[in-house]
XYZ file of C-alpha atoms in Angstrom:
737
model
C 16.059 6.078 6.103
C 13.367 5.704 8.675
C 10.839 6.971 5.860
C 12.342 3.810 3.737
C 12.612 1.401 6.689
C 8.981 1.602 7.679
C 7.190 1.382 3.042
C 9.681 -1.208 3.530
C 8.460 -3.136 6.401
C 4.736 -3.000 5.481
C 5.472 -4.126 1.722
C 7.053 -7.382 3.734
C 3.260 -7.700 5.950
C 0.769 -7.115 3.086
C 3.563 -9.673 1.095
C 3.549 -12.056 3.387
C -0.398 -12.814 3.943
C -0.840 -12.884 0.333
C 1.601 -16.050 0.187
C 0.517 -17.424 2.661
C -3.335 -17.383 1.718
C -4.776 -17.751 5.265
C -7.878 -17.446 6.410
C -6.952 -15.003 9.024
C -8.849 -11.901 8.976
C -6.637 -9.745 7.381
C -7.488 -6.222 7.913
C -6.568 -5.566 10.681
C -3.196 -6.344 10.056
C -4.059 -4.438 6.111
C -4.903 -1.080 8.297
C -1.722 -1.291 9.826
C 0.756 -1.876 7.116
C -1.487 0.612 5.166
C -1.237 3.302 7.972
C 2.532 2.761 7.845
C 2.395 3.661 4.333
C 1.125 6.060 5.075
C 2.432 7.851 7.202
C 6.305 7.453 5.856
C 4.826 8.784 2.948
C 3.451 12.189 5.029
C 6.492 12.183 6.701
C 9.173 11.336 3.315
C 6.459 14.677 1.454
C 6.029 16.975 4.404
C 2.984 19.257 2.325
C 1.287 22.345 3.999
C -1.294 21.940 6.609
C -4.226 24.192 6.745
C -4.346 26.254 10.299
C -7.742 25.396 10.971
C -5.971 21.582 11.622
C -3.516 22.396 14.270
C -4.075 23.381 17.951
C -1.420 24.683 19.840
C -0.077 24.241 23.014
C 1.568 25.368 26.242
C 2.780 23.929 29.262
C 3.592 25.753 31.876
C 7.269 25.722 33.181
C 8.853 22.979 35.130
C 12.296 24.918 35.120
C 13.097 25.528 38.882
C 13.148 29.335 39.048
C 11.801 29.777 35.432
C 9.076 32.083 35.739
C 8.743 32.749 31.915
C 5.772 32.064 29.747
C 5.861 30.764 26.200
C 2.801 32.915 24.949
C 1.188 36.549 26.705
C -2.346 36.436 26.270
C -2.339 39.046 23.560
C 0.668 36.465 22.370
C -2.322 33.466 21.847
C -5.043 36.203 20.404
C -2.636 36.495 17.598
C -2.558 32.190 16.792
C -6.422 32.699 17.306
C -7.648 35.312 14.164
C -5.040 33.797 12.562
C -6.897 31.028 12.476
C -5.439 28.360 14.032
C -8.095 25.317 15.057
C -7.087 26.018 18.981
C -4.463 27.565 21.592
C -4.605 25.609 24.022
C -2.737 27.005 27.554
C -1.634 24.996 30.704
C -3.922 26.440 34.409
C -1.508 28.823 36.266
C 1.140 28.801 33.008
C 1.524 32.584 33.125
C 1.277 33.343 36.944
C 4.789 33.428 37.427
C 4.010 36.320 34.823
C 1.244 37.950 36.445
C -0.828 36.291 33.327
C -4.295 35.642 34.735
C -5.801 31.977 33.466
C -8.852 34.627 33.282
C -6.263 37.295 30.760
C -5.700 33.392 28.579
C -9.773 32.313 28.406
C -10.439 36.899 27.559
C -7.997 36.069 24.034
C -9.469 33.292 23.125
C -7.498 30.758 25.145
C -8.660 27.512 26.659
C -7.348 26.153 30.029
C -6.218 22.740 30.397
C -4.419 20.163 32.390
C -0.308 20.254 32.130
C -0.962 16.190 29.876
C -3.618 17.811 27.159
C -1.106 20.409 26.749
C 1.903 18.984 25.836
C -0.862 16.488 23.908
C -1.848 18.593 20.909
C 0.054 19.032 17.727
C 2.469 22.194 17.660
C 3.852 22.677 21.365
C 5.264 26.121 22.508
C 7.400 25.434 25.237
C 10.985 28.242 26.350
C 12.627 26.500 29.032
C 13.638 22.265 27.034
C 11.629 19.842 27.835
C 12.544 17.609 30.392
C 14.024 13.744 30.077
C 11.939 11.800 32.247
C 9.073 14.518 33.251
C 7.677 15.483 29.656
C 8.913 14.127 26.482
C 6.748 11.007 27.610
C 3.483 13.718 26.351
C 4.460 14.803 23.767
C 1.801 13.061 21.474
C 3.732 10.880 18.624
C 4.418 13.603 14.661
C 4.022 16.553 17.305
C 5.707 20.067 16.884
C 7.624 21.251 19.198
C 8.932 25.759 19.749
C 11.687 26.439 22.048
C 14.689 26.876 22.658
C 16.757 23.116 22.974
C 20.086 23.497 22.830
C 21.258 20.724 20.080
C 24.871 20.426 21.362
C 24.454 20.092 24.716
C 20.438 17.923 24.423
C 22.211 14.838 22.358
C 19.801 12.417 24.632
C 16.872 14.359 24.362
C 17.635 14.650 21.285
C 17.362 11.202 20.713
C 14.140 10.526 22.599
C 12.281 13.612 20.404
C 14.017 11.687 17.397
C 12.281 8.506 18.406
C 8.657 10.218 18.410
C 9.284 11.113 15.066
C 9.074 14.614 16.041
C 10.177 18.564 14.578
C 11.440 20.159 16.066
C 12.606 24.070 15.631
C 15.614 25.675 18.286
C 14.843 29.567 18.762
C 18.304 29.475 19.657
C 18.720 28.985 16.679
C 17.750 31.028 14.359
C 20.333 32.433 12.003
C 20.861 36.114 14.369
C 22.659 38.441 10.872
C 19.388 37.447 9.314
C 17.528 40.219 8.584
C 14.182 39.025 8.089
C 15.045 37.143 11.529
C 15.844 39.764 13.884
C 11.745 39.999 14.631
C 12.523 36.421 15.362
C 15.212 36.795 17.467
C 14.581 35.946 20.913
C 17.865 35.588 22.076
C 18.440 39.119 21.312
C 15.400 39.424 23.397
C 16.417 38.131 26.012
C 19.725 39.648 26.120
C 18.396 43.447 26.028
C 16.646 42.167 29.277
C 19.381 40.680 30.852
C 21.805 43.720 29.973
C 19.526 45.542 31.994
C 18.734 43.237 35.448
C 22.535 43.322 35.321
C 22.762 46.940 36.375
C 19.787 46.571 38.517
C 21.638 43.594 40.187
C 24.436 45.361 40.716
C 22.672 48.027 41.335
C 21.171 46.726 44.065
C 24.561 44.733 45.664
C 26.282 48.669 45.076
C 27.054 50.373 47.874
C 26.346 53.696 46.672
C 24.895 56.145 43.712
C 25.561 55.165 40.704
C 25.169 58.605 39.805
C 27.649 61.747 40.737
C 26.754 64.366 43.908
C 27.672 67.170 45.365
C 25.494 67.551 48.298
C 26.182 69.390 51.242
C 26.597 66.328 53.805
C 29.920 66.515 51.170
C 30.617 65.315 47.268
C 29.068 62.022 45.492
C 31.573 61.085 42.863
C 29.920 58.362 40.150
C 30.450 54.295 39.976
C 32.448 53.291 37.234
C 31.660 50.605 35.207
C 33.769 48.108 32.698
C 31.331 46.437 30.465
C 33.000 42.882 28.727
C 31.086 42.305 25.842
C 28.906 45.038 23.091
C 26.943 43.150 22.136
C 23.169 43.534 23.003
C 23.886 42.708 26.738
C 26.251 44.453 26.730
C 25.442 47.930 24.573
C 21.487 47.428 26.845
C 24.237 47.448 29.607
C 25.436 49.831 29.378
C 22.455 52.306 28.323
C 20.490 51.684 31.283
C 24.124 52.153 33.338
C 25.172 55.742 31.925
C 21.301 57.047 32.727
C 21.693 56.295 36.172
C 24.795 58.253 36.147
C 27.328 55.657 36.359
C 30.299 56.567 34.041
C 30.993 53.435 31.855
C 34.345 51.768 29.981
C 33.517 49.109 27.397
C 36.213 46.750 25.824
C 34.574 44.817 22.679
C 37.504 42.802 19.930
C 35.134 43.605 17.056
C 36.386 47.516 16.440
C 32.709 48.094 15.158
C 31.431 48.273 18.584
C 32.955 51.355 19.095
C 31.106 54.121 17.468
C 27.893 52.250 19.167
C 29.312 52.326 22.471
C 30.125 56.138 21.925
C 27.063 56.768 20.157
C 25.797 55.629 24.486
C 27.893 57.813 26.325
C 30.511 55.542 27.332
C 34.250 55.054 26.639
C 35.847 52.604 24.626
C 38.897 51.218 25.017
C 41.072 49.292 23.448
C 44.674 47.241 23.163
C 47.855 47.746 21.931
C 47.752 45.209 19.540
C 45.618 45.538 16.161
C 44.038 42.458 15.838
C 39.924 42.367 14.578
C 37.693 40.499 16.889
C 34.244 40.032 13.794
C 33.034 36.530 14.064
C 29.782 34.692 12.896
C 26.500 34.781 13.852
C 27.120 38.041 15.550
C 29.361 36.536 18.117
C 33.352 37.724 18.674
C 35.771 34.786 17.543
C 38.310 33.947 19.452
C 41.621 35.776 19.623
C 44.983 34.929 19.558
C 47.531 34.171 22.024
C 49.570 37.977 22.315
C 45.987 39.827 21.191
C 44.767 38.058 24.956
C 47.395 38.359 27.201
C 48.022 42.968 25.736
C 43.552 42.364 27.285
C 43.849 40.551 30.398
C 47.221 43.186 31.152
C 44.534 46.101 30.325
C 41.246 44.755 32.390
C 43.787 44.146 35.251
C 45.157 47.541 35.446
C 40.753 48.599 35.452
C 40.036 46.501 38.311
C 41.679 48.202 41.021
C 40.167 51.217 39.288
C 36.892 50.356 38.344
C 33.359 49.587 40.900
C 31.436 47.028 39.506
C 32.522 45.295 36.155
C 29.640 42.992 33.905
C 31.185 40.818 31.524
C 28.865 38.936 29.127
C 31.381 36.947 25.905
C 30.500 33.769 25.314
C 31.288 31.813 22.351
C 29.154 29.805 20.601
C 29.464 25.825 21.475
C 31.906 26.184 23.946
C 32.719 26.881 27.249
C 32.576 30.612 28.388
C 35.670 32.215 28.331
C 37.422 33.822 31.607
C 37.693 37.329 31.446
C 38.357 38.763 35.423
C 41.146 35.874 37.209
C 40.635 35.316 41.120
C 44.305 37.916 41.987
C 41.787 40.893 39.747
C 38.799 39.971 41.610
C 41.129 40.518 44.716
C 42.875 44.015 43.257
C 39.398 45.209 43.250
C 38.028 47.785 46.125
C 36.441 46.118 48.749
C 32.473 47.031 48.694
C 33.377 46.429 44.198
C 30.570 44.221 41.611
C 30.609 42.407 39.289
C 28.554 40.247 37.514
C 28.438 37.877 35.666
C 26.291 36.749 32.272
C 27.790 33.976 31.522
C 27.768 32.330 34.229
C 25.780 29.303 32.949
C 28.014 29.421 30.300
C 31.336 28.611 32.398
C 31.333 31.874 33.681
C 33.633 34.895 32.918
C 34.944 35.964 36.047
C 36.925 32.842 37.754
C 34.772 33.771 41.323
C 31.598 33.385 39.823
C 29.629 30.215 41.483
C 25.741 29.803 39.012
C 23.269 31.058 40.120
C 24.508 31.847 43.772
C 25.029 35.473 44.972
C 28.924 35.171 47.096
C 31.616 37.147 48.918
C 34.948 36.944 47.783
C 37.368 38.756 50.675
C 34.679 42.262 49.873
C 33.769 41.453 46.448
C 30.524 41.056 45.895
C 30.106 38.390 42.788
C 26.434 37.869 41.618
C 26.565 34.385 38.847
C 22.935 34.744 38.293
C 21.514 32.077 35.510
C 18.377 33.566 35.136
C 18.438 37.075 34.524
C 15.468 37.056 32.180
C 13.070 34.662 34.143
C 13.788 37.487 36.945
C 11.841 40.442 34.536
C 9.093 38.147 33.816
C 6.731 39.748 32.314
C 8.612 42.095 30.260
C 10.677 39.053 28.307
C 7.376 36.957 28.584
C 6.206 39.491 26.080
C 9.427 39.980 24.178
C 9.209 36.363 23.837
C 6.298 35.822 22.796
C 5.982 38.105 20.461
C 9.230 36.443 18.535
C 7.594 33.480 18.880
C 4.602 33.912 17.636
C 5.845 35.899 14.831
C 8.506 33.232 13.745
C 5.533 30.801 14.264
C 3.423 32.362 11.529
C 5.986 33.196 9.329
C 6.600 29.000 8.360
C 4.202 28.690 5.236
C 2.859 32.227 4.545
C 6.271 33.379 3.667
C 7.129 31.191 0.862
C 3.401 31.843 -0.132
C 1.643 29.175 1.631
C -1.151 31.592 3.232
C -2.418 30.808 6.109
C -0.586 27.339 6.046
C 2.064 25.909 9.026
C 4.310 24.631 6.637
C 8.373 23.129 6.938
C 9.978 25.334 4.266
C 13.906 24.044 3.461
C 14.192 27.056 1.343
C 13.491 29.253 4.196
C 16.756 31.000 5.724
C 15.001 30.955 8.792
C 13.423 27.715 8.764
C 15.661 25.730 8.185
C 18.338 27.528 10.793
C 16.180 26.826 13.252
C 15.350 23.550 12.142
C 17.164 20.505 14.605
C 14.119 17.203 13.653
C 11.939 16.816 11.379
C 9.790 13.908 11.718
C 12.462 12.435 13.517
C 15.081 12.889 11.368
C 18.302 14.771 12.272
C 18.322 18.644 10.602
C 20.732 20.509 12.885
C 23.087 21.679 12.428
C 22.581 23.608 9.555
C 24.390 24.487 5.856
C 26.314 27.365 6.470
C 25.036 30.136 5.393
C 27.250 33.453 3.171
C 26.593 36.658 5.218
C 28.866 39.698 4.974
C 30.209 38.778 7.954
C 32.089 35.884 7.454
C 35.547 36.245 6.136
C 36.010 36.262 1.830
C 38.349 33.335 1.228
C 41.466 35.110 -0.930
C 41.483 34.073 -4.512
C 45.018 32.288 -5.593
C 46.226 35.694 -7.228
C 47.754 34.667 -11.225
C 51.027 34.531 -11.525
C 51.812 37.414 -13.525
C 54.695 37.137 -16.662
C 57.707 38.135 -16.116
C 59.281 41.286 -18.450
C 57.770 44.474 -19.864
C 53.635 44.355 -20.236
C 52.081 44.544 -23.809
C 49.120 47.249 -23.606
C 48.860 47.887 -27.303
C 45.742 45.967 -27.485
C 43.756 47.087 -23.571
C 44.672 50.778 -25.853
C 43.674 49.861 -28.569
C 40.312 48.638 -27.085
C 39.775 52.281 -25.378
C 40.557 54.452 -27.791
C 37.792 52.520 -29.998
C 35.179 53.117 -27.702
C 36.202 57.019 -27.282
C 36.088 56.907 -30.613
C 32.439 55.667 -30.247
C 31.124 57.921 -28.081
C 32.425 60.715 -29.659
C 31.705 59.691 -33.048
C 27.338 59.209 -31.458
C 27.844 63.267 -30.480
C 28.735 64.790 -33.193
C 26.196 62.215 -35.136
C 23.562 64.411 -33.318
C 25.043 68.024 -34.392
C 24.671 65.889 -37.738
C 20.312 64.971 -36.906
C 20.114 68.119 -34.890
C 16.958 70.226 -35.343
C 17.843 73.229 -34.065
C 20.541 75.600 -31.736
C 17.395 75.195 -28.612
C 18.136 71.090 -29.032
C 21.995 71.087 -29.227
C 22.000 73.173 -26.574
C 19.534 71.126 -24.626
C 21.809 67.625 -24.532
C 25.109 69.549 -24.390
C 23.551 70.510 -20.658
C 21.821 67.868 -20.274
C 25.519 65.469 -21.185
C 27.159 67.674 -18.590
C 24.168 67.686 -16.113
C 24.604 63.447 -16.213
C 28.755 63.816 -16.180
C 28.230 65.700 -12.860
C 25.454 64.124 -11.502
C 27.184 60.370 -12.418
C 30.196 61.457 -10.618
C 29.299 62.885 -7.103
C 26.616 60.370 -6.178
C 29.041 57.652 -6.815
C 31.396 58.427 -3.730
C 28.966 59.144 -1.396
C 28.600 57.075 1.903
C 25.269 53.631 1.672
C 24.683 55.614 5.333
C 23.228 58.935 3.787
C 21.340 58.029 0.656
C 18.272 58.920 2.723
C 19.849 62.108 3.715
C 20.917 63.118 -0.322
C 17.648 61.373 -1.444
C 16.087 63.811 0.531
C 18.078 67.444 -0.072
C 18.356 65.492 -4.598
C 14.247 65.815 -4.364
C 14.441 68.910 -2.307
C 16.940 71.003 -5.161
C 14.472 68.372 -7.706
C 12.080 71.767 -6.641
C 13.778 74.097 -8.671
C 10.765 73.002 -11.255
C 9.234 76.021 -9.794
C 11.029 77.510 -12.211
C 9.283 76.430 -15.271
C 5.550 77.776 -13.818
C 7.387 80.313 -13.079
C 8.154 81.415 -16.101
C 3.929 80.980 -17.302
C 2.863 83.030 -14.314
C 0.064 85.655 -15.674
C -2.619 87.597 -14.381
C -2.720 89.557 -11.884
C -2.966 88.471 -8.224
C -4.999 85.598 -9.726
C -3.901 83.849 -12.497
C -6.586 85.235 -15.212
C -6.588 82.249 -17.056
C -6.328 78.332 -16.834
C -3.314 77.720 -18.221
C -1.480 80.332 -15.254
C -3.655 78.766 -12.727
C -1.735 75.136 -14.027
C 1.310 76.696 -13.583
C 0.855 78.635 -10.041
C -0.670 75.194 -9.394
C 2.939 73.937 -10.075
C 4.431 75.958 -8.233
C 2.689 76.097 -5.171
C 3.442 72.097 -5.311
C 7.662 72.599 -5.623
C 7.566 75.003 -2.763
C 6.027 72.008 -0.755
C 9.400 69.782 -1.817
C 12.050 72.775 -1.994
C 10.222 73.344 1.689
C 10.166 70.088 2.743
C 12.889 68.265 1.554
C 15.028 70.691 3.054
C 12.959 70.001 6.190
C 13.497 66.388 5.911
C 17.045 66.367 5.281
C 18.118 68.074 8.070
C 15.613 65.751 10.715
C 17.625 63.051 8.775
C 21.021 64.647 9.190
C 20.523 65.292 13.131
C 19.831 61.542 13.546
C 23.492 61.168 12.860
C 24.601 63.889 16.044
C 26.066 62.829 19.110
C 26.112 64.571 22.261
C 29.895 64.647 21.768
C 29.876 66.370 18.718
C 30.961 69.768 18.905
C 28.627 73.251 17.532
C 27.999 73.262 13.926
C 27.751 77.775 12.394
C 25.791 76.399 9.215
C 23.126 79.667 9.681
C 26.810 81.389 8.883
C 25.745 80.266 5.070
C 22.936 82.983 4.931
C 25.790 85.661 3.639
C 26.834 84.127 0.801
C 22.820 83.189 -0.390
C 22.823 86.930 0.485
C 25.507 87.683 -1.270
C 24.569 85.603 -3.938
C 21.239 87.213 -4.392
C 21.649 91.123 -4.198
C 24.838 91.007 -6.278
C 22.541 89.484 -8.824
C 19.939 91.864 -7.757
C 22.210 94.961 -8.369
C 23.578 93.962 -11.740
C 20.202 92.950 -13.555
C 18.773 96.153 -11.481
C 21.679 97.440 -13.422
C 21.935 96.944 -17.022
C 23.966 93.694 -17.030
C 21.841 92.114 -19.542
C 23.531 88.593 -18.413
C 23.571 88.350 -15.110
C 21.264 85.855 -15.223
C 22.948 83.600 -16.492
C 26.707 83.689 -14.752
C 23.393 83.479 -11.684
C 22.038 80.068 -12.604
C 25.594 79.148 -13.253
C 26.533 80.271 -9.380
C 22.736 78.320 -8.562
C 24.164 74.689 -10.132
C 27.431 74.610 -9.137
C 25.924 75.158 -5.245
C 23.382 72.461 -6.107
C 25.770 69.962 -7.392
C 28.187 70.498 -4.419
C 25.360 70.186 -2.581
C 24.763 66.615 -3.125
C 28.888 66.447 -3.492
C 29.000 67.016 0.265
C 26.710 64.763 1.179
C 29.506 62.159 -0.082
C 30.280 62.391 4.214
C 29.077 62.527 7.630
C 31.034 65.621 8.514
C 30.481 67.538 5.146
C 26.562 66.911 4.991
C 24.567 69.750 7.048
C 27.155 71.824 4.977
C 25.637 70.239 1.782
C 21.999 71.456 2.812
C 22.464 74.853 2.721
C 24.739 75.064 0.030
C 21.024 73.520 -1.874
C 19.195 75.784 0.181
C 21.422 78.955 -1.423
C 21.373 76.944 -4.574
C 17.505 76.640 -5.177
C 17.005 79.883 -3.575
C 19.555 81.738 -6.414
C 18.234 79.834 -9.243
C 14.359 80.666 -7.688
C 15.626 84.116 -7.865
C 17.688 84.620 -11.061
C 14.093 82.909 -12.395
C 11.936 86.178 -10.631
C 14.135 89.144 -12.348
C 14.008 87.597 -16.047
C 10.680 87.256 -15.334
C 9.840 90.670 -15.273
C 6.153 90.966 -13.325
C 3.847 93.846 -12.674
C 3.684 93.774 -8.231
C 0.330 92.111 -8.462
C 2.135 89.099 -10.286
C 4.781 88.913 -8.055
C 2.093 88.681 -5.434
C 1.240 85.685 -6.513
C 4.155 84.204 -7.020
C 4.549 84.996 -2.808
C 1.802 83.715 -1.942
C 2.560 79.985 -3.856
C 5.902 79.947 -3.000
C 4.976 81.736 0.376
C 2.430 79.181 0.858
C 3.778 75.596 -0.241
C 7.231 76.401 1.172
C 5.609 76.606 4.653
C 4.201 73.604 4.236
C 5.763 71.608 3.260
C 8.237 72.562 6.256
C 5.228 72.440 9.272
C 4.795 68.635 7.226
C 8.256 67.223 7.291
C 8.371 68.477 11.434
C 5.090 66.851 12.788
C 6.269 63.814 11.014
C 7.786 60.700 13.509
C 11.044 60.414 12.880
C 10.451 57.036 11.218
C 7.366 57.985 8.669
C 10.898 60.363 6.863
C 11.000 57.824 4.010
C 7.710 58.321 3.023
C 7.586 62.005 3.960
C 10.566 61.962 1.177
C 8.609 60.092 -1.716
C 5.497 61.971 -1.158
C 6.498 65.227 -2.004
C 8.892 63.925 -4.447
C 5.688 62.958 -6.803
C 4.809 67.115 -5.785
C 8.181 67.332 -8.518
C 5.914 64.848 -10.980
C 2.588 67.083 -9.979
C 4.669 69.915 -11.088
C 6.679 68.419 -14.657
C 2.481 68.253 -15.628
C 1.372 70.735 -15.289
C 3.813 73.179 -15.851
C 4.077 70.995 -19.561
C 0.400 70.921 -20.683
C -0.299 74.578 -19.172
C 3.053 75.371 -21.557
C 1.017 73.371 -24.496
C -1.761 75.609 -23.915
C -0.010 79.107 -24.261
C 2.387 78.040 -26.567
C 0.428 75.305 -29.013
C 2.552 73.199 -30.485
C 4.741 74.640 -33.430
C 8.124 73.806 -32.294
C 8.609 69.971 -32.311
C 11.704 70.038 -30.491
C 8.725 72.134 -27.751
C 6.161 69.479 -28.078
C 8.610 66.376 -27.866
C 9.851 68.215 -24.381
C 6.550 68.862 -23.575
C 4.973 65.948 -24.394
C 8.423 64.061 -21.844
C 7.496 66.112 -19.720
C 3.638 64.986 -18.660
C 4.821 61.466 -18.857
C 7.647 61.385 -16.918
C 6.138 63.532 -13.973
C 3.007 61.665 -14.814
C 4.758 58.108 -13.621
C 7.286 59.852 -10.788
C 3.677 61.560 -9.201
C 1.360 58.194 -9.919
C 5.112 56.090 -8.743
C 6.096 58.345 -6.028
C 1.996 57.968 -4.296
C 1.808 55.194 -4.277
């Protein structure tokens, strides 16, 4: 509407001059009108702007006691390298965070005065600008990225709106958007606040956090209650636990229980069951019955614990009072409360914002600037969040090295408060996994007996079609080999589908790793084609040895990677496991096969293959549950070992050939295990892909070796060779890239 009014006003101005036929020089008026027209046109249809045309300003924070700065020297360097025309820093802006003006200048920034810092195309701040002192310094049509708190900043937004500014709130970025996690400064600051809350509590508390037994006597550990298991709460839990305290946690969200327990804390619950999952990463308001039970729990805990840290917030509303005055008064003398919600009204009734008071022997900490009390760390993290967010506005939607407010970008649209003076807050709600699904109205089911004729007929016809297709393969089959291969393929497909379908999503990576290790049974094909003595005697045998070596690397590395991945899920409180005992049935399988084979029983090989296949399928099935996942890794290793042992027995080679096989298998397995152990945890998924590319290499080498050794007289064998080489090449190149 504002753009429409400007255009209309400019149009009337031009028309008026033309109709009057005035001899007055109209060039100034015409230029003014044209400026208004062009301005309203670009305001209504914003276009991407190259970084090289934009300057960035970073003023010094003027809020009392605020030591943070919006951009660190490293952040300045990042923006300069990205191509911005200039980054201008107010003199002394980083002093509170221990960043000198010289640091900024060496990073490519320019030191300016207050007005110049505010007068740039894009202004970056921490706190909202002061209405009476700073808003007037912004130039019309500029952009501001800062904390803005639109729900309680109406007067400020009215002034910024009058200047046709574009404002993005760092506090408005959607916290449940996966991509926006690197922009989520609220979580960064909450992490620091939780840590600092424990430090402040330790400073006020009169004893050690950790328990000690000394010659002077026994010192009991401090008992800490953390209310709220969000980012700040979890940070406080970890810090207090690392300092040796006994930590208890309460949160209405069930998901917090596992996180708290993984940090070694005790999770408290009330008898009344009610979910506290809300939207945007916050907990929801609970029912009166639940609150009554909750307050009874807090009243009981207040008498026992030494320190209470509260973090409960509800967006857009006053913080709920969770610790009442009488609870504080029931705490032991010398106890401490730290209220992280002090700025929003406080969770502790005795909290005084920005002050530390003593209420009947209990110290109540109400600081509202906890992140600012670690200014260097908080400024560094805020700068990282802010610079990444700024550099995503445009490039994420395809505008490389350009700044662009694209409403299709969920992160930008969520943070957008004003767009060229037009109010855009609040953003339209986005559907997230945390939002409750709307219950669909159930269709009224017909009363009386249900007619099952039609659905049964459909199922019967589908079954008839499937069985008919299978029987048609019998007519088209060129021989017994083809029929045998199709039978095994079909059964393997059904077993694999039924086994993998129930795997927990959290175990998909270990599952992929163990199936990858099992696929190292491509070594069987190479083993059957190996020949010569201690070394291969021709190209075909050399390719077969290469296939065995590559498969062995994959087997050794695959099972090691799976073990390391599963160890990530282990908690200190988990019971000891003795999976090494599965070496007993593994040895029994290999030993009984060897004894039967050497005794002349010809079907021992097929039975060994059957047992190995069952173990591999069982391994995948065990990966469907965290409790049996490590057992699955052991079963998979047994299955692969049994399959290779049966193949070695079927070969019937001499000692030199077995020496060659042992060398390839041993060297490959050891190399794979070493590579898997030497990589960082974060690189394990890439390692799985790399190992799987070796499976493709083994398949290609085996296929080519088979063709060179036996030719292509059998069409089925030729087709299998071709498909093996094709699929192997795709696997090798796809996973390698």
